[in-house]
Amino acid sequence: MSAPIGIIGGTALAQLAGVHTPTDPTTPNTDYGPASGPLVLGEFTDRKVCFMMRHGPGHRLAPHMINYRANIRALADAGCRQVIAIAAVGGITEGMTSGRIVVPHQIVDYSWGRAHTFYDDPARGGLDHIDFTDPYAPTLRQALIGAADKLGFDPAVQAVHGVTQGPRLETAAEIDRMERDGCDIVGMTGMPEAALAREAGLDYACAAVVVNKAAGRTGGLAIHTEIEATLAQGMIDIEALLEAVVPDV
Ligand code: HPA
């Protein structure tokens, strides 16, 4: 039997309708503490999936409060070998318009102070400097891109994902700097999640949806109004994307 596919839902996907759960989900307690919330194990399309809400039930955990290590460890312990991470992001560069589906290919990490590695306890043994040249798993990225193409979404497939600390949004000057650094989209939760997945030996890729123009690029719309207006359709599109991609990976 094939391994379950891990799905980490964020602001753009609080729940995954269509997962049929045979048992009541429980919150895994790992060597790194409790995960964000219940791990929902079940069938989605014709595949087994493990769905985890990154921000926990009721969306209560701010990005810097999330126990990324526990979430990744819980998915690995549940037998997942591949993880699809869903993210709501701000759009920085041209073309990153609200509603656009983005499958980023690179990361610049601006987050700080988060427990960002499994290699911090000599008692657990082993130290590896993982290769992170390409932070996302190519095959999983291609599957996401193929599914998005099939659905006619016109996904952005060359995009650098800048990850800020939050929970506040960025200043206009910070976004200008991020653009100079080469970032196309901005979110708050892409790291250390991606690196921890690599350390845990999981194939990890991200499907993001742009829910607002980043600070200083709002085109006159207040960011929160724009996010609200975009999020509902974004969730529908992300669910359609998952329905299309899960049977193929
Ligand atoms: N900045 C950071 N994170 C985000 C944004 C943003 O504009 N929109 C959604 N997540």
PDB file of C-alpha atoms and ligand atoms in Angstrom:
ATOM      1  CA  MET A   1       0.000   0.000   0.000  1.00  0.00           C
ATOM      2  CA  SER A   2       1.363   3.431  -0.889  1.00  0.00           C
ATOM      3  CA  ALA A   3       2.368   5.961   1.757  1.00  0.00           C
ATOM      4  CA  PRO A   4      -0.115   8.642   2.748  1.00  0.00           C
ATOM      5  CA  ILE A   5       0.404  12.115   1.307  1.00  0.00           C
ATOM      6  CA  GLY A   6       0.899  14.861   3.856  1.00  0.00           C
ATOM      7  CA  ILE A   7      -0.988  18.089   3.325  1.00  0.00           C
ATOM      8  CA  ILE A   8      -0.315  21.120   5.494  1.00  0.00           C
ATOM      9  CA  GLY A   9      -3.169  23.576   5.280  1.00  0.00           C
ATOM     10  CA  GLY A  10      -2.685  27.232   6.117  1.00  0.00           C
ATOM     11  CA  THR A  11      -4.696  30.407   5.906  1.00  0.00           C
ATOM     12  CA  ALA A  12      -5.660  29.450   2.368  1.00  0.00           C
ATOM     13  CA  LEU A  13      -6.967  26.041   3.408  1.00  0.00           C
ATOM     14  CA  ALA A  14      -8.292  25.665   6.911  1.00  0.00           C
ATOM     15  CA  GLN A  15      -9.989  22.353   6.288  1.00  0.00           C
ATOM     16  CA  LEU A  16     -10.007  19.751   3.624  1.00  0.00           C
ATOM     17  CA  ALA A  17     -13.536  18.816   2.663  1.00  0.00           C
ATOM     18  CA  GLY A  18     -13.698  15.389   1.123  1.00  0.00           C
ATOM     19  CA  VAL A  19     -11.369  13.720   3.605  1.00  0.00           C
ATOM     20  CA  HIS A  20     -13.269  10.783   4.998  1.00  0.00           C
ATOM     21  CA  THR A  21     -11.952  10.052   8.455  1.00  0.00           C
ATOM     22  CA  PRO A  22     -12.518   6.618   9.903  1.00  0.00           C
ATOM     23  CA  THR A  23     -11.332   7.685  13.366  1.00  0.00           C
ATOM     24  CA  ASP A  24     -11.495  10.827  15.486  1.00  0.00           C
ATOM     25  CA  PRO A  25      -8.371  12.837  14.806  1.00  0.00           C
ATOM     26  CA  THR A  26      -5.978  13.404  17.686  1.00  0.00           C
ATOM     27  CA  THR A  27      -3.150  15.895  18.120  1.00  0.00           C
ATOM     28  CA  PRO A  28       0.154  14.037  17.829  1.00  0.00           C
ATOM     29  CA  ASN A  29       2.657  14.465  20.636  1.00  0.00           C
ATOM     30  CA  THR A  30       6.136  14.083  19.211  1.00  0.00           C
ATOM     31  CA  ASP A  31       9.692  14.132  20.554  1.00  0.00           C
ATOM     32  CA  TYR A  32       9.528  17.843  19.787  1.00  0.00           C
ATOM     33  CA  GLY A  33       6.254  18.496  21.581  1.00  0.00           C
ATOM     34  CA  PRO A  34       2.659  18.651  20.363  1.00  0.00           C
ATOM     35  CA  ALA A  35       1.820  19.376  16.749  1.00  0.00           C
ATOM     36  CA  SER A  36      -0.331  22.384  15.824  1.00  0.00           C
ATOM     37  CA  GLY A  37      -3.506  20.348  15.949  1.00  0.00           C
ATOM     38  CA  PRO A  38      -5.159  17.090  15.040  1.00  0.00           C
ATOM     39  CA  LEU A  39      -3.697  15.032  12.259  1.00  0.00           C
ATOM     40  CA  VAL A  40      -6.635  14.108  10.080  1.00  0.00           C
ATOM     41  CA  LEU A  41      -5.992  10.710   8.525  1.00  0.00           C
ATOM     42  CA  GLY A  42      -8.315   9.621   5.796  1.00  0.00           C
ATOM     43  CA  GLU A  43      -9.150   9.135   2.169  1.00  0.00           C
ATOM     44  CA  PHE A  44      -9.058  12.015  -0.262  1.00  0.00           C
ATOM     45  CA  THR A  45      -9.786  11.229  -3.891  1.00  0.00           C
ATOM     46  CA  ASP A  46      -8.583   7.628  -3.977  1.00  0.00           C
ATOM     47  CA  ARG A  47      -5.513   8.186  -1.818  1.00  0.00           C
ATOM     48  CA  LYS A  48      -4.657   8.140   1.839  1.00  0.00           C
ATOM     49  CA  VAL A  49      -3.784  11.585   3.153  1.00  0.00           C
ATOM     50  CA  CYS A  50      -2.699  13.121   6.460  1.00  0.00           C
ATOM     51  CA  PHE A  51      -4.010  16.649   6.795  1.00  0.00           C
ATOM     52  CA  MET A  52      -2.552  19.053   9.345  1.00  0.00           C
ATOM     53  CA  MET A  53      -3.743  22.576  10.083  1.00  0.00           C
ATOM     54  CA  ARG A  54      -0.587  24.654  10.404  1.00  0.00           C
ATOM     55  CA  HIS A  55      -2.185  27.353  12.565  1.00  0.00           C
ATOM     56  CA  GLY A  56      -4.132  24.851  14.666  1.00  0.00           C
ATOM     57  CA  PRO A  57      -7.873  24.693  15.290  1.00  0.00           C
ATOM     58  CA  GLY A  58      -9.494  28.110  15.076  1.00  0.00           C
ATOM     59  CA  HIS A  59      -6.388  29.526  13.376  1.00  0.00           C
ATOM     60  CA  ARG A  60      -4.915  30.563  16.720  1.00  0.00           C
ATOM     61  CA  LEU A  61      -1.164  30.038  16.279  1.00  0.00           C
ATOM     62  CA  ALA A  62       0.793  32.990  14.913  1.00  0.00           C
ATOM     63  CA  PRO A  63       3.493  32.017  12.393  1.00  0.00           C
ATOM     64  CA  HIS A  64       6.332  32.284  14.943  1.00  0.00           C
ATOM     65  CA  MET A  65       4.376  30.191  17.499  1.00  0.00           C
ATOM     66  CA  ILE A  66       3.898  27.189  15.236  1.00  0.00           C
ATOM     67  CA  ASN A  67       5.811  24.076  16.266  1.00  0.00           C
ATOM     68  CA  TYR A  68       7.134  23.331  12.781  1.00  0.00           C
ATOM     69  CA  ARG A  69       9.340  20.510  14.046  1.00  0.00           C
ATOM     70  CA  ALA A  70       6.423  18.699  15.677  1.00  0.00           C
ATOM     71  CA  ASN A  71       4.257  19.109  12.569  1.00  0.00           C
ATOM     72  CA  ILE A  72       6.901  17.686  10.242  1.00  0.00           C
ATOM     73  CA  ARG A  73       7.838  14.927  12.691  1.00  0.00           C
ATOM     74  CA  ALA A  74       4.141  13.975  13.066  1.00  0.00           C
ATOM     75  CA  LEU A  75       3.715  13.693   9.302  1.00  0.00           C
ATOM     76  CA  ALA A  76       6.893  11.622   8.989  1.00  0.00           C
ATOM     77  CA  ASP A  77       5.840   9.396  11.899  1.00  0.00           C
ATOM     78  CA  ALA A  78       2.469   8.857  10.195  1.00  0.00           C
ATOM     79  CA  GLY A  79       4.356   7.374   7.244  1.00  0.00           C
ATOM     80  CA  CYS A  80       4.198  10.329   4.843  1.00  0.00           C
ATOM     81  CA  ARG A  81       7.019  10.573   2.319  1.00  0.00           C
ATOM     82  CA  GLN A  82       5.645  13.575   0.431  1.00  0.00           C
ATOM     83  CA  VAL A  83       4.199  16.799   1.787  1.00  0.00           C
ATOM     84  CA  ILE A  84       2.226  19.436  -0.076  1.00  0.00           C
ATOM     85  CA  ALA A  85       2.241  22.730   1.806  1.00  0.00           C
ATOM     86  CA  ILE A  86      -0.509  25.255   1.170  1.00  0.00           C
ATOM     87  CA  ALA A  87       0.184  28.937   1.731  1.00  0.00           C
ATOM     88  CA  ALA A  88      -1.553  32.281   1.366  1.00  0.00           C
ATOM     89  CA  VAL A  89       0.958  34.897   0.245  1.00  0.00           C
ATOM     90  CA  GLY A  90       1.330  38.504  -0.744  1.00  0.00           C
ATOM     91  CA  GLY A  91       2.345  39.315  -4.305  1.00  0.00           C
ATOM     92  CA  ILE A  92       5.441  41.466  -4.828  1.00  0.00           C
ATOM     93  CA  THR A  93       6.464  41.371  -8.479  1.00  0.00           C
ATOM     94  CA  GLU A  94       4.508  41.873 -11.651  1.00  0.00           C
ATOM     95  CA  GLY A  95       2.220  39.001 -12.427  1.00  0.00           C
ATOM     96  CA  MET A  96       1.787  37.980  -8.786  1.00  0.00           C
ATOM     97  CA  THR A  97      -1.768  39.245  -8.818  1.00  0.00           C
ATOM     98  CA  SER A  98      -4.459  38.375  -6.314  1.00  0.00           C
ATOM     99  CA  GLY A  99      -5.924  34.957  -6.926  1.00  0.00           C
ATOM    100  CA  ARG A 100      -2.869  33.667  -8.823  1.00  0.00           C
ATOM    101  CA  ILE A 101      -1.718  30.167  -7.981  1.00  0.00           C
ATOM    102  CA  VAL A 102       2.051  30.040  -7.461  1.00  0.00           C
ATOM    103  CA  VAL A 103       4.330  27.010  -7.220  1.00  0.00           C
ATOM    104  CA  PRO A 104       7.505  28.665  -5.918  1.00  0.00           C
ATOM    105  CA  HIS A 105      10.914  27.278  -6.856  1.00  0.00           C
ATOM    106  CA  GLN A 106      13.150  29.126  -4.366  1.00  0.00           C
ATOM    107  CA  ILE A 107      13.151  30.577  -0.862  1.00  0.00           C
ATOM    108  CA  VAL A 108      14.760  33.518   0.925  1.00  0.00           C
ATOM    109  CA  ASP A 109      14.367  33.106   4.675  1.00  0.00           C
ATOM    110  CA  TYR A 110      13.949  36.270   6.762  1.00  0.00           C
ATOM    111  CA  SER A 111      12.415  34.508   9.755  1.00  0.00           C
ATOM    112  CA  TRP A 112      14.346  34.316  13.009  1.00  0.00           C
ATOM    113  CA  GLY A 113      14.238  32.695  16.430  1.00  0.00           C
ATOM    114  CA  ARG A 114      12.233  29.668  15.319  1.00  0.00           C
ATOM    115  CA  ALA A 115      13.268  26.117  16.170  1.00  0.00           C
ATOM    116  CA  HIS A 116      14.531  25.472  12.673  1.00  0.00           C
ATOM    117  CA  THR A 117      16.477  22.204  12.740  1.00  0.00           C
ATOM    118  CA  PHE A 118      16.293  18.662  14.057  1.00  0.00           C
ATOM    119  CA  TYR A 119      20.071  18.762  14.567  1.00  0.00           C
ATOM    120  CA  ASP A 120      20.270  20.663  17.826  1.00  0.00           C
ATOM    121  CA  ASP A 121      20.662  17.876  20.351  1.00  0.00           C
ATOM    122  CA  PRO A 122      23.929  15.907  20.284  1.00  0.00           C
ATOM    123  CA  ALA A 123      22.244  13.268  22.479  1.00  0.00           C
ATOM    124  CA  ARG A 124      19.991  12.375  19.577  1.00  0.00           C
ATOM    125  CA  GLY A 125      23.101  11.791  17.496  1.00  0.00           C
ATOM    126  CA  GLY A 126      23.986  12.599  13.920  1.00  0.00           C
ATOM    127  CA  LEU A 127      24.571  15.913  12.235  1.00  0.00           C
ATOM    128  CA  ASP A 128      23.904  16.510   8.583  1.00  0.00           C
ATOM    129  CA  HIS A 129      24.248  19.710   6.617  1.00  0.00           C
ATOM    130  CA  ILE A 130      21.383  19.056   4.241  1.00  0.00           C
ATOM    131  CA  ASP A 131      21.658  20.204   0.654  1.00  0.00           C
ATOM    132  CA  PHE A 132      19.046  22.904   0.229  1.00  0.00           C
ATOM    133  CA  THR A 133      20.144  24.325  -3.130  1.00  0.00           C
ATOM    134  CA  ASP A 134      16.691  23.551  -4.480  1.00  0.00           C
ATOM    135  CA  PRO A 135      14.412  23.734  -1.468  1.00  0.00           C
ATOM    136  CA  TYR A 136      11.374  22.171  -3.127  1.00  0.00           C
ATOM    137  CA  ALA A 137      11.148  18.611  -4.456  1.00  0.00           C
ATOM    138  CA  PRO A 138      11.208  18.821  -8.276  1.00  0.00           C
ATOM    139  CA  THR A 139       8.873  15.898  -8.966  1.00  0.00           C
ATOM    140  CA  LEU A 140       6.236  17.126  -6.552  1.00  0.00           C
ATOM    141  CA  ARG A 141       6.543  20.668  -7.969  1.00  0.00           C
ATOM    142  CA  GLN A 142       6.067  19.311 -11.488  1.00  0.00           C
ATOM    143  CA  ALA A 143       2.986  17.386 -10.366  1.00  0.00           C
ATOM    144  CA  LEU A 144       1.502  20.569  -8.870  1.00  0.00           C
ATOM    145  CA  ILE A 145       2.330  22.569 -11.990  1.00  0.00           C
ATOM    146  CA  GLY A 146       0.851  19.881 -14.258  1.00  0.00           C
ATOM    147  CA  ALA A 147      -2.361  19.724 -12.223  1.00  0.00           C
ATOM    148  CA  ALA A 148      -2.682  23.520 -12.163  1.00  0.00           C
ATOM    149  CA  ASP A 149      -2.107  23.674 -15.926  1.00  0.00           C
ATOM    150  CA  LYS A 150      -4.738  20.985 -16.471  1.00  0.00           C
ATOM    151  CA  LEU A 151      -7.225  23.070 -14.479  1.00  0.00           C
ATOM    152  CA  GLY A 152      -6.409  26.138 -16.604  1.00  0.00           C
ATOM    153  CA  PHE A 153      -4.996  28.100 -13.653  1.00  0.00           C
ATOM    154  CA  ASP A 154      -1.958  29.617 -15.428  1.00  0.00           C
ATOM    155  CA  PRO A 155       0.257  29.009 -12.389  1.00  0.00           C
ATOM    156  CA  ALA A 156       3.378  31.073 -11.751  1.00  0.00           C
ATOM    157  CA  VAL A 157       6.168  28.499 -11.698  1.00  0.00           C
ATOM    158  CA  GLN A 158       9.319  30.578 -11.272  1.00  0.00           C
ATOM    159  CA  ALA A 159       8.823  32.420  -8.036  1.00  0.00           C
ATOM    160  CA  VAL A 160      11.032  33.148  -5.064  1.00  0.00           C
ATOM    161  CA  HIS A 161       9.200  32.812  -1.775  1.00  0.00           C
ATOM    162  CA  GLY A 162      10.355  35.316   0.832  1.00  0.00           C
ATOM    163  CA  VAL A 163       9.482  34.244   4.361  1.00  0.00           C
ATOM    164  CA  THR A 164       9.110  36.970   6.989  1.00  0.00           C
ATOM    165  CA  GLN A 165       8.719  36.656  10.728  1.00  0.00           C
ATOM    166  CA  GLY A 166       5.300  38.239  11.168  1.00  0.00           C
ATOM    167  CA  PRO A 167       2.786  38.336  12.606  1.00  0.00           C
ATOM    168  CA  ARG A 168       2.785  41.952  11.474  1.00  0.00           C
ATOM    169  CA  LEU A 169       2.744  42.673   7.783  1.00  0.00           C
ATOM    170  CA  GLU A 170       5.820  44.233   6.197  1.00  0.00           C
ATOM    171  CA  THR A 171       6.686  47.879   5.694  1.00  0.00           C
ATOM    172  CA  ALA A 172       6.844  49.246   2.156  1.00  0.00           C
ATOM    173  CA  ALA A 173      10.642  49.534   2.458  1.00  0.00           C
ATOM    174  CA  GLU A 174      10.931  45.908   3.586  1.00  0.00           C
ATOM    175  CA  ILE A 175       8.978  44.793   0.535  1.00  0.00           C
ATOM    176  CA  ASP A 176      11.198  46.991  -1.675  1.00  0.00           C
ATOM    177  CA  ARG A 177      14.218  45.276  -0.170  1.00  0.00           C
ATOM    178  CA  MET A 178      12.682  41.857  -0.708  1.00  0.00           C
ATOM    179  CA  GLU A 179      12.084  42.704  -4.350  1.00  0.00           C
ATOM    180  CA  ARG A 180      15.736  43.772  -4.693  1.00  0.00           C
ATOM    181  CA  ASP A 181      16.651  40.431  -3.114  1.00  0.00           C
ATOM    182  CA  GLY A 182      14.702  38.675  -5.869  1.00  0.00           C
ATOM    183  CA  CYS A 183      11.559  37.730  -3.948  1.00  0.00           C
ATOM    184  CA  ASP A 184       8.309  37.443  -5.915  1.00  0.00           C
ATOM    185  CA  ILE A 185       5.938  36.502  -3.121  1.00  0.00           C
ATOM    186  CA  VAL A 186       5.911  36.996   0.640  1.00  0.00           C
ATOM    187  CA  GLY A 187       4.537  34.745   3.354  1.00  0.00           C
ATOM    188  CA  MET A 188       5.242  33.990   7.004  1.00  0.00           C
ATOM    189  CA  THR A 189       5.210  30.214   7.316  1.00  0.00           C
ATOM    190  CA  GLY A 190       7.283  28.730   4.499  1.00  0.00           C
ATOM    191  CA  MET A 191      10.316  28.419   6.788  1.00  0.00           C
ATOM    192  CA  PRO A 192      11.588  26.534   8.662  1.00  0.00           C
ATOM    193  CA  GLU A 193       8.923  24.110   7.456  1.00  0.00           C
ATOM    194  CA  ALA A 194      10.587  23.412   4.094  1.00  0.00           C
ATOM    195  CA  ALA A 195      14.050  22.861   5.585  1.00  0.00           C
ATOM    196  CA  LEU A 196      12.725  20.599   8.340  1.00  0.00           C
ATOM    197  CA  ALA A 197      10.939  18.498   5.727  1.00  0.00           C
ATOM    198  CA  ARG A 198      14.259  18.104   3.884  1.00  0.00           C
ATOM    199  CA  GLU A 199      16.033  17.161   7.134  1.00  0.00           C
ATOM    200  CA  ALA A 200      13.323  14.577   7.781  1.00  0.00           C
ATOM    201  CA  GLY A 201      13.805  13.118   4.308  1.00  0.00           C
ATOM    202  CA  LEU A 202      10.397  14.181   3.022  1.00  0.00           C
ATOM    203  CA  ASP A 203       9.672  15.445  -0.489  1.00  0.00           C
ATOM    204  CA  TYR A 204       8.099  18.847   0.045  1.00  0.00           C
ATOM    205  CA  ALA A 205       6.586  21.386  -2.329  1.00  0.00           C
ATOM    206  CA  CYS A 206       4.404  24.435  -1.874  1.00  0.00           C
ATOM    207  CA  ALA A 207       1.198  25.510  -3.584  1.00  0.00           C
ATOM    208  CA  ALA A 208       0.569  29.144  -2.780  1.00  0.00           C
ATOM    209  CA  VAL A 209      -2.247  31.465  -3.625  1.00  0.00           C
ATOM    210  CA  VAL A 210      -1.724  35.210  -3.779  1.00  0.00           C
ATOM    211  CA  VAL A 211      -4.325  36.822  -1.546  1.00  0.00           C
ATOM    212  CA  ASN A 212      -3.101  40.416  -1.589  1.00  0.00           C
ATOM    213  CA  LYS A 213      -0.612  42.763  -3.130  1.00  0.00           C
ATOM    214  CA  ALA A 214       2.267  43.173  -0.668  1.00  0.00           C
ATOM    215  CA  ALA A 215       2.717  46.356   1.377  1.00  0.00           C
ATOM    216  CA  GLY A 216       3.318  49.395  -0.778  1.00  0.00           C
ATOM    217  CA  ARG A 217       1.902  47.638  -3.816  1.00  0.00           C
ATOM    218  CA  THR A 218      -1.732  47.573  -2.784  1.00  0.00           C
ATOM    219  CA  GLY A 219      -3.080  49.599  -5.668  1.00  0.00           C
ATOM    220  CA  GLY A 220      -5.284  51.458  -3.217  1.00  0.00           C
ATOM    221  CA  LEU A 221      -7.063  48.472  -1.684  1.00  0.00           C
ATOM    222  CA  ALA A 222      -6.534  47.939   2.033  1.00  0.00           C
ATOM    223  CA  ILE A 223      -4.676  44.662   2.489  1.00  0.00           C
ATOM    224  CA  HIS A 224      -7.221  43.031   4.805  1.00  0.00           C
ATOM    225  CA  THR A 225     -10.131  43.874   2.534  1.00  0.00           C
ATOM    226  CA  GLU A 226      -8.238  42.412  -0.382  1.00  0.00           C
ATOM    227  CA  ILE A 227      -7.334  39.253   1.538  1.00  0.00           C
ATOM    228  CA  GLU A 228     -10.952  38.670   2.521  1.00  0.00           C
ATOM    229  CA  ALA A 229     -12.129  39.212  -1.020  1.00  0.00           C
ATOM    230  CA  THR A 230      -9.613  36.752  -2.443  1.00  0.00           C
ATOM    231  CA  LEU A 231      -9.426  34.018   0.176  1.00  0.00           C
ATOM    232  CA  ALA A 232     -12.742  32.277  -0.498  1.00  0.00           C
ATOM    233  CA  GLN A 233     -12.027  31.694  -4.187  1.00  0.00           C
ATOM    234  CA  GLY A 234      -8.416  30.866  -3.329  1.00  0.00           C
ATOM    235  CA  MET A 235      -9.551  28.013  -1.065  1.00  0.00           C
ATOM    236  CA  ILE A 236     -11.831  26.660  -3.779  1.00  0.00           C
ATOM    237  CA  ASP A 237      -8.974  26.720  -6.296  1.00  0.00           C
ATOM    238  CA  ILE A 238      -6.536  25.100  -3.867  1.00  0.00           C
ATOM    239  CA  GLU A 239      -8.995  22.291  -3.133  1.00  0.00           C
ATOM    240  CA  ALA A 240      -9.482  21.715  -6.842  1.00  0.00           C
ATOM    241  CA  LEU A 241      -5.706  21.647  -7.255  1.00  0.00           C
ATOM    242  CA  LEU A 242      -5.337  19.069  -4.488  1.00  0.00           C
ATOM    243  CA  GLU A 243      -8.102  16.922  -5.985  1.00  0.00           C
ATOM    244  CA  ALA A 244      -6.249  16.983  -9.288  1.00  0.00           C
ATOM    245  CA  VAL A 245      -2.752  16.417  -7.953  1.00  0.00           C
ATOM    246  CA  VAL A 246      -3.214  13.874  -5.151  1.00  0.00           C
ATOM    247  CA  PRO A 247      -4.112  10.932  -7.414  1.00  0.00           C
ATOM    248  CA  ASP A 248      -1.000  11.693  -9.512  1.00  0.00           C
ATOM    249  CA  VAL A 249       1.724  11.692  -6.858  1.00  0.00           C
TER     250      VAL A 249
HETATM  251  N1  HPA B   1       2.896  39.491   3.815  1.00  0.00           N
HETATM  252  C1  HPA B   1       3.280  38.411   4.534  1.00  0.00           C
HETATM  253  N2  HPA B   1       2.554  37.308   4.601  1.00  0.00           N
HETATM  254  C2  HPA B   1       1.402  37.259   3.924  1.00  0.00           C
HETATM  255  C3  HPA B   1       0.950  38.356   3.167  1.00  0.00           C
HETATM  256  C4  HPA B   1       1.744  39.528   3.106  1.00  0.00           C
HETATM  257  O1  HPA B   1       1.403  40.529   2.443  1.00  0.00           O
HETATM  258  N3  HPA B   1      -0.246  37.985   2.642  1.00  0.00           N
HETATM  259  C5  HPA B   1      -0.479  36.718   3.052  1.00  0.00           C
HETATM  260  N4  HPA B   1       0.506  36.278   3.843  1.00  0.00           N
END
